[in-house]
Each structure stands twice: as C-alpha cells, then as structure tokens.
PDB file of N, CA, C and O in Angstrom:
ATOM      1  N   UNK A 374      -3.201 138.446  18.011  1.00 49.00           N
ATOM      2  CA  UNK A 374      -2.034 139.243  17.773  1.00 49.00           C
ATOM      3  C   UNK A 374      -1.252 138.646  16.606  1.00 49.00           C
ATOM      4  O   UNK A 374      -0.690 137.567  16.789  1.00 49.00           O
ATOM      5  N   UNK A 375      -1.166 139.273  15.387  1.00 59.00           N
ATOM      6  CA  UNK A 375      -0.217 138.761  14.622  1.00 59.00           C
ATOM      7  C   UNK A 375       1.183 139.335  14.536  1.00 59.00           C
ATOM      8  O   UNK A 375       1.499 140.517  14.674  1.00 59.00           O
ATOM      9  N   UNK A 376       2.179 138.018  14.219  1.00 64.00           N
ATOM     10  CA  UNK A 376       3.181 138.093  14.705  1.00 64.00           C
ATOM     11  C   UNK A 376       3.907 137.702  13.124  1.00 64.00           C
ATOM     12  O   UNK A 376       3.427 136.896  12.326  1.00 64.00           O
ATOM     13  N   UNK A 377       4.932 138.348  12.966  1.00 88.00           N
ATOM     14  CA  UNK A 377       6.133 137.913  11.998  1.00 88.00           C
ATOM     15  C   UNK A 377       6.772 136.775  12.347  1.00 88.00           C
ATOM     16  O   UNK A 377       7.291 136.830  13.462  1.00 88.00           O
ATOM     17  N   UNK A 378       6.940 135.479  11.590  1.00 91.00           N
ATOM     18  CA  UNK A 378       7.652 134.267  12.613  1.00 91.00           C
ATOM     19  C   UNK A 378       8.915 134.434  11.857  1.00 91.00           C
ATOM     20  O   UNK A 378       8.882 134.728  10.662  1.00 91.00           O
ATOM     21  N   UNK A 379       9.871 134.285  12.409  1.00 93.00           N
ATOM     22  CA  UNK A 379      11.499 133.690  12.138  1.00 93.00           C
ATOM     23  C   UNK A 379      11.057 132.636  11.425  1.00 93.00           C
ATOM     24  O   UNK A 379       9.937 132.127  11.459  1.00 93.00           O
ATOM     25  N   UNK A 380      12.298 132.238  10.565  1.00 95.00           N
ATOM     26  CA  UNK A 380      11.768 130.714  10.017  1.00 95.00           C
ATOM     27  C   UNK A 380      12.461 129.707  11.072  1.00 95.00           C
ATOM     28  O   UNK A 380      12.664 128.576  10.628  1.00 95.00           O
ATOM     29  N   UNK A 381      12.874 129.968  12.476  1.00 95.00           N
ATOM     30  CA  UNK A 381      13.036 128.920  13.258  1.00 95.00           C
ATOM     31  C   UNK A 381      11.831 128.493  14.318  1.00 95.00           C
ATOM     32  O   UNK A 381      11.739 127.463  14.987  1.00 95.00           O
ATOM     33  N   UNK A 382      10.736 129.890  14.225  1.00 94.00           N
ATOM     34  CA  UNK A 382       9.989 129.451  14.915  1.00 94.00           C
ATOM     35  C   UNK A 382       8.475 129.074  13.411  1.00 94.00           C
ATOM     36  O   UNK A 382       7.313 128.667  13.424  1.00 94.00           O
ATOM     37  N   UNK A 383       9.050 129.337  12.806  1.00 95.00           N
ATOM     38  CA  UNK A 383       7.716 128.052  11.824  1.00 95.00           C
ATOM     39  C   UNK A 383       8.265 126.982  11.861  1.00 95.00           C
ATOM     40  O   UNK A 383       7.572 126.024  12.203  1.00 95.00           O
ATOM     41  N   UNK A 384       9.454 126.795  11.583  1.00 96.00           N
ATOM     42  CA  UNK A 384       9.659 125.040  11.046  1.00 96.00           C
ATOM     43  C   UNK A 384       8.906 124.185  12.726  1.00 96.00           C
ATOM     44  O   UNK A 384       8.184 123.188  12.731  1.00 96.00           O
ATOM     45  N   UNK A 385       9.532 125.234  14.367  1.00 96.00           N
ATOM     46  CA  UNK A 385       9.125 124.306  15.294  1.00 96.00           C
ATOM     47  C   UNK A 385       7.360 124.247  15.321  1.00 96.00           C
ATOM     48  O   UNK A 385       6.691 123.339  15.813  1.00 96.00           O
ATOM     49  N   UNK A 386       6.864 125.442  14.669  1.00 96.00           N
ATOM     50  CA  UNK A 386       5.424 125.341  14.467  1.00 96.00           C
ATOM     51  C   UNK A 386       4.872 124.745  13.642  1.00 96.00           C
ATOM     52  O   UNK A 386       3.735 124.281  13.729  1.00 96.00           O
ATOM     53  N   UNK A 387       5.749 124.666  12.549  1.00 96.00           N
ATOM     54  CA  UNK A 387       5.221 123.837  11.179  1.00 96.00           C
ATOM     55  C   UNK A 387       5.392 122.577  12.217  1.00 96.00           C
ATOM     56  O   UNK A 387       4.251 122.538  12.677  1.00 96.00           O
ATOM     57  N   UNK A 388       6.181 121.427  12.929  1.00 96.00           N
ATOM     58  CA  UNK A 388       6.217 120.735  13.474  1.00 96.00           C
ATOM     59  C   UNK A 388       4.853 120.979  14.426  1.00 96.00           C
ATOM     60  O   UNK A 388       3.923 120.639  13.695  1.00 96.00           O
ATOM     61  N   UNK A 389       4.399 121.336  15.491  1.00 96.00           N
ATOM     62  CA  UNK A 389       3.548 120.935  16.323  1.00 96.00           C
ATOM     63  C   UNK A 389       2.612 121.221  15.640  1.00 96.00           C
ATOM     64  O   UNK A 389       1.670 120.834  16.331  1.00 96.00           O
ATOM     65  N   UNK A 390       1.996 121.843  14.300  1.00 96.00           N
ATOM     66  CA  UNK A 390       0.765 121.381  13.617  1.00 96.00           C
ATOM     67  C   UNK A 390       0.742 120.149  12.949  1.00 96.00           C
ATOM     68  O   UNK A 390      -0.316 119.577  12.683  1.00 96.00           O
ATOM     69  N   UNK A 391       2.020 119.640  12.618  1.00 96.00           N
ATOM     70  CA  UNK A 391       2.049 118.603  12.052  1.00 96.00           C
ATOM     71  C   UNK A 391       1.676 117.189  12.856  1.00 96.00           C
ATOM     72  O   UNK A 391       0.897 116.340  12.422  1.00 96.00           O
ATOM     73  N   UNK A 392       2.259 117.132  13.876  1.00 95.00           N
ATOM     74  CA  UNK A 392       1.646 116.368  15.623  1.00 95.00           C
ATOM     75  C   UNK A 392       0.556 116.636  15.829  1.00 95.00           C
ATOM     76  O   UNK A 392      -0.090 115.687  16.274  1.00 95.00           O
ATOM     77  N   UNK A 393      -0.145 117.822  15.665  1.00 93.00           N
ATOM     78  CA  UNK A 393      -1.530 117.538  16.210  1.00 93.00           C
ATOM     79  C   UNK A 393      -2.027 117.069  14.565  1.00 93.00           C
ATOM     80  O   UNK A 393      -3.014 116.335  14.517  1.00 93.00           O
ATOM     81  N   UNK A 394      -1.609 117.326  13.712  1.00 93.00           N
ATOM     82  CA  UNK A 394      -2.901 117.085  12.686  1.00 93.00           C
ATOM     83  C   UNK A 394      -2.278 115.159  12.005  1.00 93.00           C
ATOM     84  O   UNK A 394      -2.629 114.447  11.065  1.00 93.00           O
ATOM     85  N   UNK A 395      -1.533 115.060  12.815  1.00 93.00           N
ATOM     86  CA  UNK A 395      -1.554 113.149  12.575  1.00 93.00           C
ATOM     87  C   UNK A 395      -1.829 112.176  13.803  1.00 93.00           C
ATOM     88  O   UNK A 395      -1.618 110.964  13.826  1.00 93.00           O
ATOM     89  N   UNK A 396      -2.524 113.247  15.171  1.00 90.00           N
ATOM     90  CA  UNK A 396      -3.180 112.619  16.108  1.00 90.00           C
ATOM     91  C   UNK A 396      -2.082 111.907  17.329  1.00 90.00           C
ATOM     92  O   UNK A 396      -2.343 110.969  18.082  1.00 90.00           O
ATOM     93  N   UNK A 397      -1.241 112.422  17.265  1.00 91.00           N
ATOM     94  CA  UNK A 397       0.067 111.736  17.806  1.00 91.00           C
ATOM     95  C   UNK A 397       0.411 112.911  18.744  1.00 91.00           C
ATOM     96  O   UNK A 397       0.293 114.129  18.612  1.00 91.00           O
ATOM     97  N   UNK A 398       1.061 111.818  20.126  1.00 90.00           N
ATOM     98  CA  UNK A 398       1.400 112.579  20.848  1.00 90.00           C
ATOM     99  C   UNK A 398       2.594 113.520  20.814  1.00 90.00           C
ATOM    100  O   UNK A 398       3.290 112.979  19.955  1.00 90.00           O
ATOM    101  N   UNK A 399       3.231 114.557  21.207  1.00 93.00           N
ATOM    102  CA  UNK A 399       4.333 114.960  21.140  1.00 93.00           C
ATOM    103  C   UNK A 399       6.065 114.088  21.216  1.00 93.00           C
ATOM    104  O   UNK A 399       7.119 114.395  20.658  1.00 93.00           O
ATOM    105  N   UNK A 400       5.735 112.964  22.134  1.00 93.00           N
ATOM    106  CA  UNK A 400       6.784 112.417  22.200  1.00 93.00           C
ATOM    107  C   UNK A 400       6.806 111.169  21.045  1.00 93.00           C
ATOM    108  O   UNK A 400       7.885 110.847  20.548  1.00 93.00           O
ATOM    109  N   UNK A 401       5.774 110.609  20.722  1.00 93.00           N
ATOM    110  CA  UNK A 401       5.686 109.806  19.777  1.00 93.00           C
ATOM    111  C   UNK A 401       6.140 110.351  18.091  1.00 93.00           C
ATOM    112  O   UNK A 401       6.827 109.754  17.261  1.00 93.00           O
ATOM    113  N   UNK A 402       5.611 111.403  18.015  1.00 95.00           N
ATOM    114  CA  UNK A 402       5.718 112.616  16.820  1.00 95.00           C
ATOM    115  C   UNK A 402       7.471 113.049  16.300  1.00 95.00           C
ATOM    116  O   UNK A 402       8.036 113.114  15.208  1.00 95.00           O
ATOM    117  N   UNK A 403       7.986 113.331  18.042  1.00 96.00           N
ATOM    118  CA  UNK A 403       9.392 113.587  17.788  1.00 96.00           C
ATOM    119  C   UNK A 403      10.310 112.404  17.882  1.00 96.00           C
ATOM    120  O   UNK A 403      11.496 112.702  18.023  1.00 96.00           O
ATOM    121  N   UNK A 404      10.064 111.323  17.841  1.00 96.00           N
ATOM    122  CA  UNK A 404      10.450 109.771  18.070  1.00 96.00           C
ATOM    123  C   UNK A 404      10.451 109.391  16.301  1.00 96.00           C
ATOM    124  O   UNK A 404      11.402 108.772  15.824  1.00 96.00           O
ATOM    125  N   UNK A 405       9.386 109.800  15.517  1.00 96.00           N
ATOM    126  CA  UNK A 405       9.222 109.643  14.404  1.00 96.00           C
ATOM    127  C   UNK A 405       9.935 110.338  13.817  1.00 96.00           C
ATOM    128  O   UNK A 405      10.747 109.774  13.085  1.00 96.00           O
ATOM    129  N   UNK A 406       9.944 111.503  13.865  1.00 96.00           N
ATOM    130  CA  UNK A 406      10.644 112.231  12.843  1.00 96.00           C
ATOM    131  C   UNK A 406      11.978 112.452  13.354  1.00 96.00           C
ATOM    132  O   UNK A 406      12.586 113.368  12.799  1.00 96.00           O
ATOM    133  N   UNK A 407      12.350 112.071  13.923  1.00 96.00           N
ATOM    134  CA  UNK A 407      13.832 112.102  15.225  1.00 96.00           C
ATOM    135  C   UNK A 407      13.926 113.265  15.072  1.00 96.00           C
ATOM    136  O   UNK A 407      14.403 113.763  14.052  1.00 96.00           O
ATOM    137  N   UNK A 408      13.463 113.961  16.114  1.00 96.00           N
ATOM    138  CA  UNK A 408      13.776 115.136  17.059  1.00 96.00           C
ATOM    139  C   UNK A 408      13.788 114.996  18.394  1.00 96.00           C
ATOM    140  O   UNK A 408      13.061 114.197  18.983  1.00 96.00           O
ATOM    141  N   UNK A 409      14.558 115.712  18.915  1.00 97.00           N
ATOM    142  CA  UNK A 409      14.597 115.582  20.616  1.00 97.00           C
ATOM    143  C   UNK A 409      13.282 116.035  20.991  1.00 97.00           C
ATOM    144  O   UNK A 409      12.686 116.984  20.482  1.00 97.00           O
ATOM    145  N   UNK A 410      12.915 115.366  21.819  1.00 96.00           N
ATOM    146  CA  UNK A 410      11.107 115.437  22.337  1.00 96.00           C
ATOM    147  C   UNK A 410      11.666 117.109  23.468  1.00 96.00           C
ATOM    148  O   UNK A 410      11.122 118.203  23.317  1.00 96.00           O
ATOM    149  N   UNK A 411      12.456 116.923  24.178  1.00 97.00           N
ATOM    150  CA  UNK A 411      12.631 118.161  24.816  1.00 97.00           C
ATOM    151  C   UNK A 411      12.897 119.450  24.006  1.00 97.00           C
ATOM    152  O   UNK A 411      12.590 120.560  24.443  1.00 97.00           O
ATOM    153  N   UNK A 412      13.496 119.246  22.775  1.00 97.00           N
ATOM    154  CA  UNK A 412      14.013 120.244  21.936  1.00 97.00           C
ATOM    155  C   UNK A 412      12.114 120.972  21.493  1.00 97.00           C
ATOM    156  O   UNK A 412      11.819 122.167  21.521  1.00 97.00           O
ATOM    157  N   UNK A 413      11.253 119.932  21.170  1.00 96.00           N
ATOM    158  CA  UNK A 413       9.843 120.205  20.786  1.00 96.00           C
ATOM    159  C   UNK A 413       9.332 120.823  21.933  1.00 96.00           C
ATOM    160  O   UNK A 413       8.771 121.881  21.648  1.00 96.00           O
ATOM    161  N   UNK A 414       9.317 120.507  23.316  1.00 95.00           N
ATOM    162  CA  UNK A 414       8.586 121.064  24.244  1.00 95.00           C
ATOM    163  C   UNK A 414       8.960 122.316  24.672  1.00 95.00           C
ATOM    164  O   UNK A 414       8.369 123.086  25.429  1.00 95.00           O
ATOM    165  N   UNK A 415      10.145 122.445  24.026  1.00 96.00           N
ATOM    166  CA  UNK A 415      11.352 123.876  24.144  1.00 96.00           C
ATOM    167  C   UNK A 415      10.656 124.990  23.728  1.00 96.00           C
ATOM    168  O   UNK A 415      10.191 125.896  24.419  1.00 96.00           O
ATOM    169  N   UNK A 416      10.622 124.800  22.249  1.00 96.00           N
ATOM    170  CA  UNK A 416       9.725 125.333  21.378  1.00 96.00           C
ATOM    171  C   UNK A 416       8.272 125.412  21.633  1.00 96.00           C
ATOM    172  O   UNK A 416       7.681 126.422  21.251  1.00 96.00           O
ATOM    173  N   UNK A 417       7.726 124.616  22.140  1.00 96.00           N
ATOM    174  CA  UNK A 417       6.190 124.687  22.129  1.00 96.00           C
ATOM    175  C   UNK A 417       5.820 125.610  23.178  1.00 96.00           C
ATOM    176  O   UNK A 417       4.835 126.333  23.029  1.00 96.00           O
ATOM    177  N   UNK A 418       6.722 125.661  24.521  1.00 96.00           N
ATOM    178  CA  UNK A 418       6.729 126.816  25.468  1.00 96.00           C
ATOM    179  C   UNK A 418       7.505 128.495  25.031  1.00 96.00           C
ATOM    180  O   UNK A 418       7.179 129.589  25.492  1.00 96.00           O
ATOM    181  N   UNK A 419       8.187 128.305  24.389  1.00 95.00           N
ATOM    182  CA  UNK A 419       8.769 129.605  23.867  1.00 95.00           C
ATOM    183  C   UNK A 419       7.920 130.457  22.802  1.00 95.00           C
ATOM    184  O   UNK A 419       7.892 131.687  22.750  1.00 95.00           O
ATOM    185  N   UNK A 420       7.235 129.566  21.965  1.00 95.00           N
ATOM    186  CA  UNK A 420       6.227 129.969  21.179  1.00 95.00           C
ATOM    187  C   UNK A 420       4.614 130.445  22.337  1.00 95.00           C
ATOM    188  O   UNK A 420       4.018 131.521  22.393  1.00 95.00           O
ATOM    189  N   UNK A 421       4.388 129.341  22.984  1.00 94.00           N
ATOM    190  CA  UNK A 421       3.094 130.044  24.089  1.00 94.00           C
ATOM    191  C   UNK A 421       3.222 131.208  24.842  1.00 94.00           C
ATOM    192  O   UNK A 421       2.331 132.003  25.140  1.00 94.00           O
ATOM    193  N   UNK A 422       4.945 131.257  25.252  1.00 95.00           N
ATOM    194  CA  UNK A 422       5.042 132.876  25.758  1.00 95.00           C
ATOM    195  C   UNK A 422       4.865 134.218  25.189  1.00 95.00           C
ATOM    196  O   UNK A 422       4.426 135.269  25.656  1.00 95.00           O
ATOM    197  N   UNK A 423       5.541 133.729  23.543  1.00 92.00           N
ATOM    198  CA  UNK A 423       5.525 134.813  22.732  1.00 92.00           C
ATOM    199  C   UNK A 423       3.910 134.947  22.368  1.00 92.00           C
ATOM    200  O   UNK A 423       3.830 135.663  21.370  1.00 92.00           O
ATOM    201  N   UNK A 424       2.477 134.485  22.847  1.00 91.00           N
ATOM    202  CA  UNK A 424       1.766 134.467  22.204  1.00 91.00           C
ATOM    203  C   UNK A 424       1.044 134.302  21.032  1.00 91.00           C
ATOM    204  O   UNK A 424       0.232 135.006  20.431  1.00 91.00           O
ATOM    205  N   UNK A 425       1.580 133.092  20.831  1.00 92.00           N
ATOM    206  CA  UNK A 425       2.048 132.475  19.038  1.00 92.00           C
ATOM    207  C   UNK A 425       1.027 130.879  19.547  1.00 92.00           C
ATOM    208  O   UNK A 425       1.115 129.940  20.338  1.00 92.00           O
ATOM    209  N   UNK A 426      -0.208 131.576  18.129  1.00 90.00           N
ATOM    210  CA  UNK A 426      -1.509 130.422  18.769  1.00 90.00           C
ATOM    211  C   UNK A 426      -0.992 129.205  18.429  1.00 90.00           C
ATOM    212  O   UNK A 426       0.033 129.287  17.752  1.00 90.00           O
ATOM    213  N   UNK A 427      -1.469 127.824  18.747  1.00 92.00           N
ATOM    214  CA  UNK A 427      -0.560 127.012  19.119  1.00 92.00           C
ATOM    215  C   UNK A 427      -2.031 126.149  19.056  1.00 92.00           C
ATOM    216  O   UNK A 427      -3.168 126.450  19.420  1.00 92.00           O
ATOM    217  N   UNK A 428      -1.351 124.709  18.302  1.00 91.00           N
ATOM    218  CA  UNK A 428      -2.162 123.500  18.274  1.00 91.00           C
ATOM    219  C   UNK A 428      -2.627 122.901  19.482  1.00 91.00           C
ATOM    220  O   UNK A 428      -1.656 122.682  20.207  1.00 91.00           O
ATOM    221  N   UNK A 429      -3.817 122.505  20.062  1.00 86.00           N
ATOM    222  CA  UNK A 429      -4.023 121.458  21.656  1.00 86.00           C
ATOM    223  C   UNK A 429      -2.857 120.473  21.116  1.00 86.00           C
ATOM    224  O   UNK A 429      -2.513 120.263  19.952  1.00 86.00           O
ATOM    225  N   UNK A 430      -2.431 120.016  22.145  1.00 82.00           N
ATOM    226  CA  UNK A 430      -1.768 118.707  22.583  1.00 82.00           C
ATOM    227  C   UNK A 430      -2.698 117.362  22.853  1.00 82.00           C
ATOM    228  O   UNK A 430      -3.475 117.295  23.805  1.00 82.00           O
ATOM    229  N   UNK A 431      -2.460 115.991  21.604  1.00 76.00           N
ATOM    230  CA  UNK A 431      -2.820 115.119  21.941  1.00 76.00           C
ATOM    231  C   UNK A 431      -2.378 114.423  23.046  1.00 76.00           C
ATOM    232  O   UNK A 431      -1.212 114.098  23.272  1.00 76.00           O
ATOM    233  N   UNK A 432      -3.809 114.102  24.050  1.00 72.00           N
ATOM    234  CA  UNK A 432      -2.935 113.451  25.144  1.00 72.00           C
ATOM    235  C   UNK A 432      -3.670 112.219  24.983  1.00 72.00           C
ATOM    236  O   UNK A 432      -4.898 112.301  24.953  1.00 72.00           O
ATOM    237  N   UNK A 433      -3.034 110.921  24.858  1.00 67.00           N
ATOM    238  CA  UNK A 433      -3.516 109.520  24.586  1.00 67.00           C
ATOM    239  C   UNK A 433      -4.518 109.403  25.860  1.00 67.00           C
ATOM    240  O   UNK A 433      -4.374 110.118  26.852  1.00 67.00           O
ATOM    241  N   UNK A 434      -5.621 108.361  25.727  1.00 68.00           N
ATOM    242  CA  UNK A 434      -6.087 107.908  27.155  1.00 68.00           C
ATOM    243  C   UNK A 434      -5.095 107.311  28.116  1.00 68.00           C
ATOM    244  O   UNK A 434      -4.370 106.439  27.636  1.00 68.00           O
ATOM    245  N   UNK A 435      -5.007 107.471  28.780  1.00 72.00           N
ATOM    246  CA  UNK A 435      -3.771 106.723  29.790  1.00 72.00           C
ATOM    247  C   UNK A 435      -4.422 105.122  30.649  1.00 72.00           C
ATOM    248  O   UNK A 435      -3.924 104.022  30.886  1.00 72.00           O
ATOM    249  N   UNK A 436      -6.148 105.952  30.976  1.00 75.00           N
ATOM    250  CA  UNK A 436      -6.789 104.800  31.491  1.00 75.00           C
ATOM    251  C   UNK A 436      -7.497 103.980  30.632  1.00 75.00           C
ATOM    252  O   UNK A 436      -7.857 104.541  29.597  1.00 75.00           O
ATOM    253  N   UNK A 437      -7.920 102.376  30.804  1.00 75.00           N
ATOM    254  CA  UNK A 437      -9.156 101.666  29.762  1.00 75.00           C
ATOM    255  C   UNK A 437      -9.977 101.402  30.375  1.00 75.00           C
ATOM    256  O   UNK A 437      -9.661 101.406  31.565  1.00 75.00           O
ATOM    257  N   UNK A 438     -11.030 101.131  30.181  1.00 79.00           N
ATOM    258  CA  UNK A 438     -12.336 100.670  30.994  1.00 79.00           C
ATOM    259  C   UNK A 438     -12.590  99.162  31.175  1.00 79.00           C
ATOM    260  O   UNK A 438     -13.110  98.518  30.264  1.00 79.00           O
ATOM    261  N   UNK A 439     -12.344  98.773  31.971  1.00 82.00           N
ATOM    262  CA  UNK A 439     -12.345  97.013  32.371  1.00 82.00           C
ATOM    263  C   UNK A 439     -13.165  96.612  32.953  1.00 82.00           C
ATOM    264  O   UNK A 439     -13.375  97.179  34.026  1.00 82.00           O
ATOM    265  N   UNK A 440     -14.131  95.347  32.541  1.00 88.00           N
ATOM    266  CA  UNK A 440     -15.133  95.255  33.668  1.00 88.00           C
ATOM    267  C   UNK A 440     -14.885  93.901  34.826  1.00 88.00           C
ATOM    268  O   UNK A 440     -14.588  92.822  34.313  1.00 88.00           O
ATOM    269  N   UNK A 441     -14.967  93.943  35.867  1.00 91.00           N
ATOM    270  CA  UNK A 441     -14.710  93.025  36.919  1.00 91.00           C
ATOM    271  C   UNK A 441     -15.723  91.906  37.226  1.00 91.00           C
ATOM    272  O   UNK A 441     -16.606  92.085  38.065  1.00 91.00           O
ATOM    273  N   UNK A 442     -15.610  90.879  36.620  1.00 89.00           N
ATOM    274  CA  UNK A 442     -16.665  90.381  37.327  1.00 89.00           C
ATOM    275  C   UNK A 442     -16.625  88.926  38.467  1.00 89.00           C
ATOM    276  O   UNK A 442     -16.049  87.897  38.117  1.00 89.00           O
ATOM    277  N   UNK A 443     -17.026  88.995  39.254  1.00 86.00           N
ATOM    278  CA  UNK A 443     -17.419  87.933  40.766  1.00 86.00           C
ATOM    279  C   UNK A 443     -17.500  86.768  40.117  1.00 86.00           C
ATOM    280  O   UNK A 443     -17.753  85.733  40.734  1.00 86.00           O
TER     281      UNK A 443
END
C-alpha cells in the first residue's frame, strides 16, 4: 500500500531505517542520537498501524554460550 508520509512520519522513519541499517538496537540508537527511546517506539507502533513497511528490529543476543567443565 503506498502511502503519502507527513514529514513527521519520515524523519521517525528516516530514524528507524537508520537503527536498523547501523545494526543497533532501538534503545541504544535513541541514546545516541538523544531521542527519547519511548518517543521512537511511539512512532514505530503508529507507523505499523498505519501500515507503513517498517525496518526488523535489531534484537542483540541476550544469551552467550559457555562451556562448563568438571
């Protein structure tokens, strides 16, 4: 579906392509460029409703692989 964007919803889109395409998570991304990380997730859901295609979300590994040994 193409859509006409406001220029308030590119700059928050120009932002979450910019997060996914430097591999960074959302909160790390808006930490950098100081934006409110909630103000981004604001946007990133208001844009998915409107059906406005939308970058995956980097999600860091959370777990590491350790080996145990006896």
């Amino acid at each position: 579906m193409n859509h006409q964007l406001t220029s308030t919803q590119a700059f928050w889109l120009g932002h979450l392509y910019h997060a996914h395409s430097l591999g960074l998570s959302l909160s790390a991304y808006a930490h950098d460029q100081g934006l409110r990380f909630a103000d981004l997730m604001t946007w990133r859901q208001r844009l998915d409703v409107q059906h406005i295609s939308l970058p995956p979300m980097h999600r860091p590994n959370r777990f590491v692989a350790v080996e145990v040994r006896p």
